[in-house]
Coordinates of C-alpha atoms and ligand atoms in Angstrom, one line a residue:
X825 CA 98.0 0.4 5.0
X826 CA 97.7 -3.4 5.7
X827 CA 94.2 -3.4 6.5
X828 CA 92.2 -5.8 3.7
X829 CA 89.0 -5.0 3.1
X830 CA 87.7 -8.0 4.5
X831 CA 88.8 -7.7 7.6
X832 CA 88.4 -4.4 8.0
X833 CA 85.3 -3.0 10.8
X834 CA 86.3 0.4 11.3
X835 CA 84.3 2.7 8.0
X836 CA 85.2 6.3 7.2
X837 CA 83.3 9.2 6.2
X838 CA 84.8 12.5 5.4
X839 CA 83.9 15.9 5.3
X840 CA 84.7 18.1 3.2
X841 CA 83.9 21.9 1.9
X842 CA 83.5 23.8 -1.2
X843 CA 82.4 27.2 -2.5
X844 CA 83.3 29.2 1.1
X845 CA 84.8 28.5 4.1
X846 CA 82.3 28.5 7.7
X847 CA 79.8 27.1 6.4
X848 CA 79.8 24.7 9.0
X849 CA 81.5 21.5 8.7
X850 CA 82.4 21.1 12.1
X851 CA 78.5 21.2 12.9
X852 CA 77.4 18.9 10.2
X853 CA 80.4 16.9 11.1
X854 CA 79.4 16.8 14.8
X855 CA 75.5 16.4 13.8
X856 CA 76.0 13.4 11.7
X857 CA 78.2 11.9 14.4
X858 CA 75.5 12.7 16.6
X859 CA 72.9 11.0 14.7
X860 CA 75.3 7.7 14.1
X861 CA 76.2 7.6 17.8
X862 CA 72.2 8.0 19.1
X863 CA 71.6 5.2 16.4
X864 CA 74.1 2.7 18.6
X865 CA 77.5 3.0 17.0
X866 CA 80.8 3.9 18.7
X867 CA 81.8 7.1 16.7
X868 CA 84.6 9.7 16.8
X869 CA 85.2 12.8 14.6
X870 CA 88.8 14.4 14.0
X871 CA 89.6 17.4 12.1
X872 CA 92.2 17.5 9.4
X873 CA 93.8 21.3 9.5
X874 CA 96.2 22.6 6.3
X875 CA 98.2 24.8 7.9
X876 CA 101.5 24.8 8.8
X877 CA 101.8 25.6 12.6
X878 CA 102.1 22.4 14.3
X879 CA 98.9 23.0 16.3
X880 CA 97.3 26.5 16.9
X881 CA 98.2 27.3 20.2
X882 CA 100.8 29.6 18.8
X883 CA 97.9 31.2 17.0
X884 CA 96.1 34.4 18.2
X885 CA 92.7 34.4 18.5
X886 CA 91.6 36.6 16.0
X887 CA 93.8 33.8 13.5
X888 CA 91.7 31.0 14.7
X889 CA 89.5 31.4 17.6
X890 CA 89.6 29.9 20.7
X891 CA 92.2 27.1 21.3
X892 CA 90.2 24.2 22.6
X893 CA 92.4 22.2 25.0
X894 CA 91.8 18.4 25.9
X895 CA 91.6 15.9 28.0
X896 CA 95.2 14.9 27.3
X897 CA 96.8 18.5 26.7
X898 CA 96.7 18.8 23.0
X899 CA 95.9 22.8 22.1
X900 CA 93.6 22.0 19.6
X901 CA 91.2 23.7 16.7
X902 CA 87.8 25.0 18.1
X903 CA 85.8 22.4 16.3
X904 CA 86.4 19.8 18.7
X905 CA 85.0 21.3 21.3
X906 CA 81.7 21.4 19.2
X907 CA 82.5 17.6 18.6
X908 CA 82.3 17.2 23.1
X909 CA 79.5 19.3 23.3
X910 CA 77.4 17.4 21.0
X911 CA 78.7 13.7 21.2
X912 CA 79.6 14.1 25.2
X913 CA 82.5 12.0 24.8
X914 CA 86.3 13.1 25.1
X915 CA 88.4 14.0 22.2
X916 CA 92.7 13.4 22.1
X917 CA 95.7 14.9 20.5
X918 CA 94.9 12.4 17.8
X919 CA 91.5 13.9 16.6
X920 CA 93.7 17.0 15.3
X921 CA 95.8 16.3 12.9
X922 CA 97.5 19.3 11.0
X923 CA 99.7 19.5 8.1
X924 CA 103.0 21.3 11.0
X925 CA 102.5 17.9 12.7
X926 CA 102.2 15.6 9.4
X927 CA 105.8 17.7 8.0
X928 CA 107.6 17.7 11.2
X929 CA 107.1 13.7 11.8
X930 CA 108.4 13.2 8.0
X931 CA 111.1 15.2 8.3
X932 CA 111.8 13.7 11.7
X933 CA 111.9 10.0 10.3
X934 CA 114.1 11.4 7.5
X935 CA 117.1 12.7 9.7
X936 CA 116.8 9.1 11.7
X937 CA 117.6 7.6 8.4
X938 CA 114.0 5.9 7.9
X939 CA 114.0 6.5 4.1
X940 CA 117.5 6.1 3.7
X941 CA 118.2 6.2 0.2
X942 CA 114.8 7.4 -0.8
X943 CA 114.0 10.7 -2.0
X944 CA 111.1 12.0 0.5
X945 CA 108.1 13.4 -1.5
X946 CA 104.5 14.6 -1.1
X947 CA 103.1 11.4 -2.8
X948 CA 103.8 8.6 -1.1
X949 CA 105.5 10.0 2.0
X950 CA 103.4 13.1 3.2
X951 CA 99.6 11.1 2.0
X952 CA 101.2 7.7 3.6
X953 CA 101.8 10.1 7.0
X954 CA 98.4 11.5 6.8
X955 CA 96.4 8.0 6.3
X956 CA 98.0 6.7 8.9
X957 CA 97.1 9.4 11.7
X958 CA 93.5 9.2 9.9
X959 CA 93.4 5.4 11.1
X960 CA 95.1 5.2 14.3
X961 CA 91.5 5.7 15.8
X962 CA 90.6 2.7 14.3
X963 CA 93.1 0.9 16.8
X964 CA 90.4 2.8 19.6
X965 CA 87.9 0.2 17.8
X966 CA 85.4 3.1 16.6
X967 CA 82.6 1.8 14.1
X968 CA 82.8 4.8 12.5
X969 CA 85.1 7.8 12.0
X970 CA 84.7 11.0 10.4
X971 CA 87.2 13.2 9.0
X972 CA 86.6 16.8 8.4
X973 CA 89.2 18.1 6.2
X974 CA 89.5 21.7 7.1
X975 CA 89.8 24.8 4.7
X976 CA 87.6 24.3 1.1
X977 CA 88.6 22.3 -1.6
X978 CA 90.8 24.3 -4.2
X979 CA 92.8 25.7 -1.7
X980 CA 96.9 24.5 -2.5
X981 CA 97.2 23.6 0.8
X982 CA 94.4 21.3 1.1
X983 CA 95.5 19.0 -2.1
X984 CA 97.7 16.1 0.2
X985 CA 94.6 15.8 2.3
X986 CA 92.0 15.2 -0.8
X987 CA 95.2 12.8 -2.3
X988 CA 95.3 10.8 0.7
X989 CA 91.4 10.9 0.5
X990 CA 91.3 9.2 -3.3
X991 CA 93.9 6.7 -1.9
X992 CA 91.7 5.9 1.3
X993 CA 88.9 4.9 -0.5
X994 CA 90.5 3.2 -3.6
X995 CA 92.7 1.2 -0.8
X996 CA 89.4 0.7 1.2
X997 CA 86.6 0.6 -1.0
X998 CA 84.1 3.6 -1.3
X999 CA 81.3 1.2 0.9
X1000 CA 84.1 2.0 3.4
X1001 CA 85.1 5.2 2.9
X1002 CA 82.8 8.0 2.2
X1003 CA 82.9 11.6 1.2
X1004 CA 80.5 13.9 2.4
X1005 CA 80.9 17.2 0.3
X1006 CA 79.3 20.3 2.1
X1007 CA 78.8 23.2 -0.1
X1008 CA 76.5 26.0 -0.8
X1009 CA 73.7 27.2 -2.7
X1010 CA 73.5 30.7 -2.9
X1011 CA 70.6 32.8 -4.0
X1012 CA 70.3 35.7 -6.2
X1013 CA 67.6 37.8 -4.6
X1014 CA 67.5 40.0 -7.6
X1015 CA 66.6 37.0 -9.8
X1016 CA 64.2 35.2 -6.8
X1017 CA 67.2 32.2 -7.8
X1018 CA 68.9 29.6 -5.7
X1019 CA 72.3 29.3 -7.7
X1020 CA 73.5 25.7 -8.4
X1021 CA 76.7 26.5 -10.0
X1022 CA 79.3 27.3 -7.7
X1023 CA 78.3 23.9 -6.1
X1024 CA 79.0 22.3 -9.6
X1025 CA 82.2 23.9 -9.9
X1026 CA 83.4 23.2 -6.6
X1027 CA 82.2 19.4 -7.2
X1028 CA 84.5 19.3 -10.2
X1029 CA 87.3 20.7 -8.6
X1030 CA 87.0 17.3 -6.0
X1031 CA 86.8 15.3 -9.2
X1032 CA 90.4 16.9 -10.8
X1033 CA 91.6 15.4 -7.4
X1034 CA 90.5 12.3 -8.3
X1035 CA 87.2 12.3 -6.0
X1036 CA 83.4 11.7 -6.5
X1037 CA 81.3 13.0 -3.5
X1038 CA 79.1 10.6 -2.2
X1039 CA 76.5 12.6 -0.7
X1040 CA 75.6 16.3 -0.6
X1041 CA 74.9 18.5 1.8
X1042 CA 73.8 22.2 0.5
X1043 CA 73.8 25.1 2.9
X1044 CA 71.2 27.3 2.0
X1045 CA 69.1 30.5 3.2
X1046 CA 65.9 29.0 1.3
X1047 CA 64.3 25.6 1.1
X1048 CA 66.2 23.9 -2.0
X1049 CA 62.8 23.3 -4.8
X1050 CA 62.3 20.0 -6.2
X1051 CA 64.2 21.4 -9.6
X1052 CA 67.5 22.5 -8.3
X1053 CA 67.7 19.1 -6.2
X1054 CA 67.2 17.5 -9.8
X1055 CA 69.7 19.7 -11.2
X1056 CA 72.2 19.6 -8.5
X1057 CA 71.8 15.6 -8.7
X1058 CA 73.0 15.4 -12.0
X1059 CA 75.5 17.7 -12.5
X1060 CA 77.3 16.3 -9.8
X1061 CA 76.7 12.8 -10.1
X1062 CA 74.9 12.4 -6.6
X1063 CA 71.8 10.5 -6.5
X1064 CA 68.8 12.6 -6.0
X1065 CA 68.1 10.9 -2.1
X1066 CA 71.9 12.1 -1.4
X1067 CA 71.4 15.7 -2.1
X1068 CA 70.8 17.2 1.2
X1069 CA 69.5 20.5 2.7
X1070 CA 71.1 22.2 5.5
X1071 CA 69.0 25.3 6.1
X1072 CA 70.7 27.9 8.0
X1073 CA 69.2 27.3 11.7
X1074 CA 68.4 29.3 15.1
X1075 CA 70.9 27.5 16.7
X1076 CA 73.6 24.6 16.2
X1077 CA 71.8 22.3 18.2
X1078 CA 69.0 22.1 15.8
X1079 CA 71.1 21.4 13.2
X1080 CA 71.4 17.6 14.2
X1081 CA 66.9 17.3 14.0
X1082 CA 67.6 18.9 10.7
X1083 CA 69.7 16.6 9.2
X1084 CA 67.7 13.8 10.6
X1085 CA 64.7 15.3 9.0
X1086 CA 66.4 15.1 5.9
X1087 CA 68.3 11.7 6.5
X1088 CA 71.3 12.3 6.5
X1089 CA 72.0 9.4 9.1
X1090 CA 70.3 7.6 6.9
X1091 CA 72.2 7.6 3.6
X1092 CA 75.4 7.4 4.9
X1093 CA 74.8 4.0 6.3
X1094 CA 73.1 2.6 3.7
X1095 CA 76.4 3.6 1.2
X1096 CA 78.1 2.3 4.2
X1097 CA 76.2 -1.0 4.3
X1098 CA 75.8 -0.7 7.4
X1099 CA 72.7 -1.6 9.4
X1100 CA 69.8 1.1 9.7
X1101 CA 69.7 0.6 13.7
X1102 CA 66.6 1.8 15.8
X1103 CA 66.2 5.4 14.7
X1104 CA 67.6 8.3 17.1
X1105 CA 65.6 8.7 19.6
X1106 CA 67.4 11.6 20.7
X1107 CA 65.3 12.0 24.1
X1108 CA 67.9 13.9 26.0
X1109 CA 68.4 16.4 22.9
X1110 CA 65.5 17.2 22.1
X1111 CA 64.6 17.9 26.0
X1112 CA 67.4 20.3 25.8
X1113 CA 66.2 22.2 23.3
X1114 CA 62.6 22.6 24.5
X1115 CA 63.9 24.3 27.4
X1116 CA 66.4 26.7 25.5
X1117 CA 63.5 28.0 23.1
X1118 CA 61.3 28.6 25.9
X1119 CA 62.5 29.8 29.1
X1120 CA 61.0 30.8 31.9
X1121 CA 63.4 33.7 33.1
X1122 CA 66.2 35.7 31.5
X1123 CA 69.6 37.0 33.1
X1124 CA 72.0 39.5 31.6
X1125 CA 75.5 38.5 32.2
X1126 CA 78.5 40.5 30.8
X1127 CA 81.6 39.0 29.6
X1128 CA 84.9 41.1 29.7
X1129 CA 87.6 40.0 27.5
X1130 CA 89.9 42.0 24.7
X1131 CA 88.2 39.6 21.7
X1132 CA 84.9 40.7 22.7
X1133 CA 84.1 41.7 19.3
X1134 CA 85.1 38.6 18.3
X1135 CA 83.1 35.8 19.9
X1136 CA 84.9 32.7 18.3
X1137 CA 87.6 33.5 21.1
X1138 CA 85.2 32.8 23.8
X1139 CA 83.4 29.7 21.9
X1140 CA 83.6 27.4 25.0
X1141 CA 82.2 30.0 27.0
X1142 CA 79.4 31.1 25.0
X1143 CA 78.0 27.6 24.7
X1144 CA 78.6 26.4 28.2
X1145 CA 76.0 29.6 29.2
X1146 CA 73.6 28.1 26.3
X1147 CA 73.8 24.7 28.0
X1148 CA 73.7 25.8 31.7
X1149 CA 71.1 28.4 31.0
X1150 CA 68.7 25.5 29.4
X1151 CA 69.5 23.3 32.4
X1152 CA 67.3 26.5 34.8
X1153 CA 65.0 26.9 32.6
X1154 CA 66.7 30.5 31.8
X1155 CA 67.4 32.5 28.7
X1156 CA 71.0 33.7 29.2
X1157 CA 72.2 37.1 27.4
X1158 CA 75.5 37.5 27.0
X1159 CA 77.2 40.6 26.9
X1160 CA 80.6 41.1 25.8
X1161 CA 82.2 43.9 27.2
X1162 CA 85.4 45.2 25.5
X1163 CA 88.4 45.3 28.7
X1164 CA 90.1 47.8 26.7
X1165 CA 86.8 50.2 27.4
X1166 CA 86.2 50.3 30.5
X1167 CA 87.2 53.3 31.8
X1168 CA 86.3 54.7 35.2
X1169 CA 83.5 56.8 33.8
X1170 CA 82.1 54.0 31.8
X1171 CA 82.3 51.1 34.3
X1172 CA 78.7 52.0 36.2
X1173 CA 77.0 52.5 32.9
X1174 CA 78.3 49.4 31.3
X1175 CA 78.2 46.8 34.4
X1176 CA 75.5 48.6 36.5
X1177 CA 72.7 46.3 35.1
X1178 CA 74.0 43.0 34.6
X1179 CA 73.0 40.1 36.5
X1180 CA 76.4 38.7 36.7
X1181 CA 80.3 38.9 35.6
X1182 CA 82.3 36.8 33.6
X1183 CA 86.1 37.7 33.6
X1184 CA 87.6 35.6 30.3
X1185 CA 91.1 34.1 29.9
X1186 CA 93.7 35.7 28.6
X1187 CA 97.2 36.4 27.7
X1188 CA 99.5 39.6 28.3
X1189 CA 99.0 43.2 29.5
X1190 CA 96.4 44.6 26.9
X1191 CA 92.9 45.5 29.0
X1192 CA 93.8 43.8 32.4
X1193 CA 93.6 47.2 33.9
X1194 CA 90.1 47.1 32.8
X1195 CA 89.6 43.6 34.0
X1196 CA 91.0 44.8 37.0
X1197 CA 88.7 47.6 37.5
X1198 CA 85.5 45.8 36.8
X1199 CA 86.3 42.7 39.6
X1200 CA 86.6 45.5 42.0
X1201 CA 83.1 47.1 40.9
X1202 CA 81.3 43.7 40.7
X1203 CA 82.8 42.8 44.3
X1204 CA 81.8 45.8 46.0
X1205 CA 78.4 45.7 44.5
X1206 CA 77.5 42.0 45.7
X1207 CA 77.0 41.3 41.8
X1208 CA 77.9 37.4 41.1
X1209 CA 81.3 37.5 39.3
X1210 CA 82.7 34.3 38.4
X1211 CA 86.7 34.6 36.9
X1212 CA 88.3 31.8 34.5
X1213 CA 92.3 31.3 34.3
X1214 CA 93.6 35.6 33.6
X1215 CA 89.9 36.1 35.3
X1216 CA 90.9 34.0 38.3
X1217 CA 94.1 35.9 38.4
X1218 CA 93.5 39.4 38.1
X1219 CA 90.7 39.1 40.8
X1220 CA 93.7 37.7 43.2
X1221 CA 95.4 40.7 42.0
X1222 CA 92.3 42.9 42.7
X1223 CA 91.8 42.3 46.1
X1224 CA 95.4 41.8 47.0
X1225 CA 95.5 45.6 46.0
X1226 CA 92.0 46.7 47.8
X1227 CA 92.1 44.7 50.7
X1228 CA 95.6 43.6 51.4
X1229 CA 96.4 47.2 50.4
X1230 CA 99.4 45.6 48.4
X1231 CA 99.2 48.8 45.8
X1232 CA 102.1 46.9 43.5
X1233 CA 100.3 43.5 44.1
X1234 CA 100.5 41.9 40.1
X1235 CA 101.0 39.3 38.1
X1236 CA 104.0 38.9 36.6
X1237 CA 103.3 38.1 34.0
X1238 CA 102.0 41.7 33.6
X1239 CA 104.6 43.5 35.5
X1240 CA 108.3 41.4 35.7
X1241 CA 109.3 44.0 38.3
X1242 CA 106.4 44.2 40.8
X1243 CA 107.2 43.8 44.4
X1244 CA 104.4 42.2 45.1
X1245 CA 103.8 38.7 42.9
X1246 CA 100.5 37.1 43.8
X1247 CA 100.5 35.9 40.7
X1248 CA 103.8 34.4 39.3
X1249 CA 105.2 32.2 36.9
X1250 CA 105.3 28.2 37.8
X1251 CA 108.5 26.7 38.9
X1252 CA 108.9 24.5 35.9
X1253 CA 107.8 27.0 33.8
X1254 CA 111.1 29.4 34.7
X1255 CA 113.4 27.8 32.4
X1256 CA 110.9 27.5 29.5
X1257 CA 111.7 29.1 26.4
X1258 CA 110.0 27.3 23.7
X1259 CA 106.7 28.4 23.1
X1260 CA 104.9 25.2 21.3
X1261 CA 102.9 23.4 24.0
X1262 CA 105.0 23.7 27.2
X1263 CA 102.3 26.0 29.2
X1264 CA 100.6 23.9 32.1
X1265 CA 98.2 21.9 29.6
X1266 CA 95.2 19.3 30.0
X1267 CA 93.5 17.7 32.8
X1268 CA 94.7 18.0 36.8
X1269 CA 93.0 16.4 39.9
X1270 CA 91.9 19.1 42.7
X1271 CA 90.3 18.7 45.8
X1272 CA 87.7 21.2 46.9
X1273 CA 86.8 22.3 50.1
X1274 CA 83.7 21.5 51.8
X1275 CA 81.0 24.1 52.1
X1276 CA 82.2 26.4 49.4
X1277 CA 80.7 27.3 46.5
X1278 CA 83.0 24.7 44.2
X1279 CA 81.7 21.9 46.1
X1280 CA 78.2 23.1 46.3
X1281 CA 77.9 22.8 42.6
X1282 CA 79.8 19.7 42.1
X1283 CA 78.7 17.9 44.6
X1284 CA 81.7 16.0 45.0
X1285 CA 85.0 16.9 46.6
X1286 CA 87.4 15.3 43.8
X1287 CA 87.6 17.1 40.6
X1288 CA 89.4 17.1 37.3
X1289 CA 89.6 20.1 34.9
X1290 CA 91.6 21.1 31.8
X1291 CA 94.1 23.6 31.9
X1292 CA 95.8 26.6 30.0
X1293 CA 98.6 29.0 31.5
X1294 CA 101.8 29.4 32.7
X1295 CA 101.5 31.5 36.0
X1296 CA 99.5 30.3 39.3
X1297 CA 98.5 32.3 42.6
X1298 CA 101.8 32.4 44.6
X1299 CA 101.6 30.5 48.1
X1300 CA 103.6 33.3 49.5
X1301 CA 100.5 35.5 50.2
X1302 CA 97.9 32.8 50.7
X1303 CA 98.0 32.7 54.3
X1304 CA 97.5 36.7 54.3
X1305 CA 94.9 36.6 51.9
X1306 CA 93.3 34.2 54.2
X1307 CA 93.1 36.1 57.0
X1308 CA 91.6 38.9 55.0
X1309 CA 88.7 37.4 53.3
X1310 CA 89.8 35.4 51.0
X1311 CA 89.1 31.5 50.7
X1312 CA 91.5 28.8 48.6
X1313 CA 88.5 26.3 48.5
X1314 CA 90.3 24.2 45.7
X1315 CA 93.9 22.6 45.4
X1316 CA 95.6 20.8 43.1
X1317 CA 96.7 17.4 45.9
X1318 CA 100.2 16.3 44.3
X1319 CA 101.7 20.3 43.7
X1320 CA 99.6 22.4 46.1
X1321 CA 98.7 24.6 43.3
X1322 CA 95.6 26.9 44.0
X1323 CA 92.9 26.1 41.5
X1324 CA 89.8 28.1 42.7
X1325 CA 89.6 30.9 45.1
X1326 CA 86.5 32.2 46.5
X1327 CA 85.0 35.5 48.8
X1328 CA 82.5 34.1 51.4
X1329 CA 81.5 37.3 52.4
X1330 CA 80.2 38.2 48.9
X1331 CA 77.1 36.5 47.7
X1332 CA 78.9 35.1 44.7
X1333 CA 82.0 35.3 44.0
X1334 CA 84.2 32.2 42.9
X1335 CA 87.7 32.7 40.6
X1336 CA 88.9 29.2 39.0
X1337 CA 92.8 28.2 37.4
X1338 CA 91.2 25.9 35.3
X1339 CA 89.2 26.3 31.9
X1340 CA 85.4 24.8 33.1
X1341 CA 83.7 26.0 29.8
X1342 CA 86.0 23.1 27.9
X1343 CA 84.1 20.5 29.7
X1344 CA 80.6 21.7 29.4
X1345 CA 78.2 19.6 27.1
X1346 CA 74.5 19.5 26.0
X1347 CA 74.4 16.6 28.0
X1348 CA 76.0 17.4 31.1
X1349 CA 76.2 21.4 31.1
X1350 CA 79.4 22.4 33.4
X1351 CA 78.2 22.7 37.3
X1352 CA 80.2 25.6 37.8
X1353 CA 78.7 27.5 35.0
X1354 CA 75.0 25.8 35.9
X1355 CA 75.6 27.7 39.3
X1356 CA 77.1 31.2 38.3
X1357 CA 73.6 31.4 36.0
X1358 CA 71.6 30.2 39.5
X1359 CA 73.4 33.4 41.3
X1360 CA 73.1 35.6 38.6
X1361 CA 68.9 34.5 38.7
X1362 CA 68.9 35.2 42.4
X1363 CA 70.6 38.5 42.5
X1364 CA 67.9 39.4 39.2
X1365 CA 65.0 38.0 41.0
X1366 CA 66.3 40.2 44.1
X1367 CA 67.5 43.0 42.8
Ligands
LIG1631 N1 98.2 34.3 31.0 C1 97.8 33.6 32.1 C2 98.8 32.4 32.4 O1 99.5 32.0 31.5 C3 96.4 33.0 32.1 C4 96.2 32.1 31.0 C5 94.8 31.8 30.6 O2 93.9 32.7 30.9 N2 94.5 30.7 29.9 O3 98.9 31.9 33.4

């Protein structure tokens, strides 16, 4: 940690959480960041995460939601997608730094001999491996860079984290190095009582480790009274203008005007002597968010995928529908519908009245059938079906089975032994047998075809998108899918790899390798998703 504090112009602010987990970080983290980067300074947020899987791509979904993939191929936690979507600038492998990654470059250095003689310990070793991942964005010259530390202070696995926390910001000075402590104020309806205590406790267990939060920020279900700000002020040590109220909201994307209300943005610069730039205007925002409170039209869109009772698996998803529904002026309903129940009987009563069909990403056998079966409803019917990564996939499979009349047609990945493999594994992916990281991951070119749908909506026939998976459509059967129907109307220029496929003859029906719903921000909501919620309005306003 060289760095003086003299010459030092990048300043830190951590998050970090007490009382629960989800209460939000990643949102306070990401509206803070929002405020600071509408305010003129160059910001970035990473995320911190305790556990011990190097990142969570080995992770299931119902473990850790969706696995948010970037620009650079790091499988990633789902908060930085909420850190894109509201700063509209691209995160790296280095905004996720987890405690797998932190071990496994430790122990690395120790079998090359770099602490020869030393013994290898928590304190200095593991802290001095974390600080320094916390500052390499400094060497991307950010003004600012928050840290959310994941999991709630308490936990065992979170102590190196708030140790290498004290040391940051005895090493840097607290006017460099904040802490931000998010925490909750529960209330007692019996007793008509917001509760101030478990914030006190949780307070004191960040002092044990050696830490005085700088500023508060209090989630709460009622507006926090004069008296418990008092209270919570001096039992914690916080001055009164730092203790802050986050009252739950109607949607994320308030969350930012809240914590401006409440100056947030505010306080943290002036602990970070910094200057209190022109004020957020935060035109574009708030613009946003007139048209999502009040649209003009509503479409019903169902979204099949086997964590539909689970919508953290689908994050990406779900929010690029919030932005490119608020882009037309139109209130989009989501439906998820479970792939594992969707029998024959139930597929008119569950699809029959949705505007449009969204066929999710996925991994293994479990519910394709039902994924299956619902692309072949949707495309007889003319109802606008748009299919992402497994979606893309199983609707290659589906109409290599209906049309081509290919009755083994599969992926397979679903079925090793099929005679017919439209979908198959990649060529380098055959001799792959680690599982950490060695899919097809991050961003690839492709080139779209003029006149389709793709184009249409980008507007533009060179594209890059982030990617996910292992198997692709098999060239093998693309000139016979061709010829029946079938159009490839986006490739990948250096492999030849089919990104999108599309069915002309169906009013709307577009199938995509890539993972659109990672790129889409408030700012500049995906196209592709912008257009699958125009079709879905036509086919409502027609039908
Ligand atoms: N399981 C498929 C593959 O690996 C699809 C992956 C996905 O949907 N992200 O190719």
């Amino acid at each position: 940690m060289k760095n003086s504090k003299k010459d030092l112009k990048t300043k830190y602010v951590f998050v970090t959480g007490g009382v629960t987990s989800s209460l939000g970080k990643g949102i306070i983290a990401a509206s803070l960041a929002k405020l600071l980067q509408e305010r003129g300074y160059n910001v970035t947020i990473q995320k911190l995460d305790p556990y011990i899987n190097v990142d969570p791509g080995t992770m299931n979904p119902y473990e850790h939601g969706e696995c948010y993939v970037t620009e650079d191929g790091a499988e990633t936690d789902l908060d930085l997608g909420h850190y894109e979507r509201f700063l509209n600038t691209p995160t790296s492998q280095d905004n996720n730094i987890t405690t797998g990654r932190i071990y496994q470059t430790v122990i690395n250095k120790e079998r090359e001999g770099a602490y020869l003689g030393k013994t290898v310990q928590v304190i200095p070793h593991i802290t001095d491996e974390i600080k320094r991942r916390v500052r390499l964005q400094e060497q991307k010259k950010y003004d600012i860079v928050l840290t959310e530390i994941g999991g709630t202070v308490g936990d065992i696995e979170s102590l190196p984290y708030l140790e290498a926390l004290r040391q940051l910001r005895q090493e840097l000075g607290t006017e460099n190095c904040l802490c931000v402590h998010l925490t909750l104020i529960p209330y007692l309806s019996a007793a008509h009582e917001l509760k101030t205590k478990p914030t006190q406790h949780s307070v004191k267990e960040l002092l044990q480790a050696g830490i005085q939060p700088d500023i508060l920020v209090c989630r709460t279900e009622h507006a926090l009274p004069n008296e418990v700000r008092d209270k919570l002020s001096l039992f914690c040590n916080v001055d009164r203008k730092s203790v802050i109220e986050a009252l739950d909201a109607k949607t994320i994307y308030d969350v930012p005007l809240l914590m401006l209300k409440e100056k947030l943005d505010s306080r943290v610069l002036k602990k970070l002597k910094l200057p209190n730039k022109t004020a957020p205007e935060l035109t574009q925002w708030k613009d946003f968010l007139g048209k999502l409170k009040n649209p003009t039209y509503e479409v019903v869109v169902g979204l099949i995928g086997k964590y539909n009772e689970y919508p953290d698996a689908y994050k990406s998803i779900y929010e690029a529908f919030v932005h490119a529904g608020a882009v037309n002026e139109c209130k989009v309903k989501v439906v998820p519908i479970h792939s594992e129940q969707l029998d024959k009987e139930d597929i008119e009563y569950k699809l029959g009245g949705l505007d449009g069909l969204l066929v999710a990403p996925g991994f293994g056998e479990r519910g394709v059938s039902g994924k299956i079966r619902s692309i072949k409803y949707v495309r007889e019917k003319g109802i606008p079906f748009f299919g992402i990564c497994l979606g893309m996939q199983t609707a290659v499979v589906e109409y290599s089975r209906s049309i081509l009349k290919l009755k083994k047609a599969a992926s397979t990945e679903i079925n090793p032994k099929t005679t017919d493999p439209v979908i198959d594994i990649m060529d380098d992916q055959k001799d792959v047998t680690k599982k950490g990281g060695t899919m097809r991951l991050g961003s690839y070119a492709c080139k779209l075809s003029k006149g389709s749908i793709a184009y249409k909506a980008y507007g533009t026939t060179e594209i890059s998108e982030r990617h996910r998976h292992r198997y692709e459509f098999n060239n093998v059967y693309k000139k016979p899918l061709i010829e029946a129907g079938m159009k490839v109307t986006g490739v990948n220029p250096e492999s030849g790899l089919v990104e999108i496929i599309e069915v002309p003859s169906h009013p709307y029906f577009i199938g995509v390798q890539f993972h659109p719903e990672l790129k889409s921000t408030v700012e500049n909501p995906h196209p592709l998703f912008v257009s699958f919620v125009q079709a879905a309005l036509a086919y409502n306003l027609s039908s």
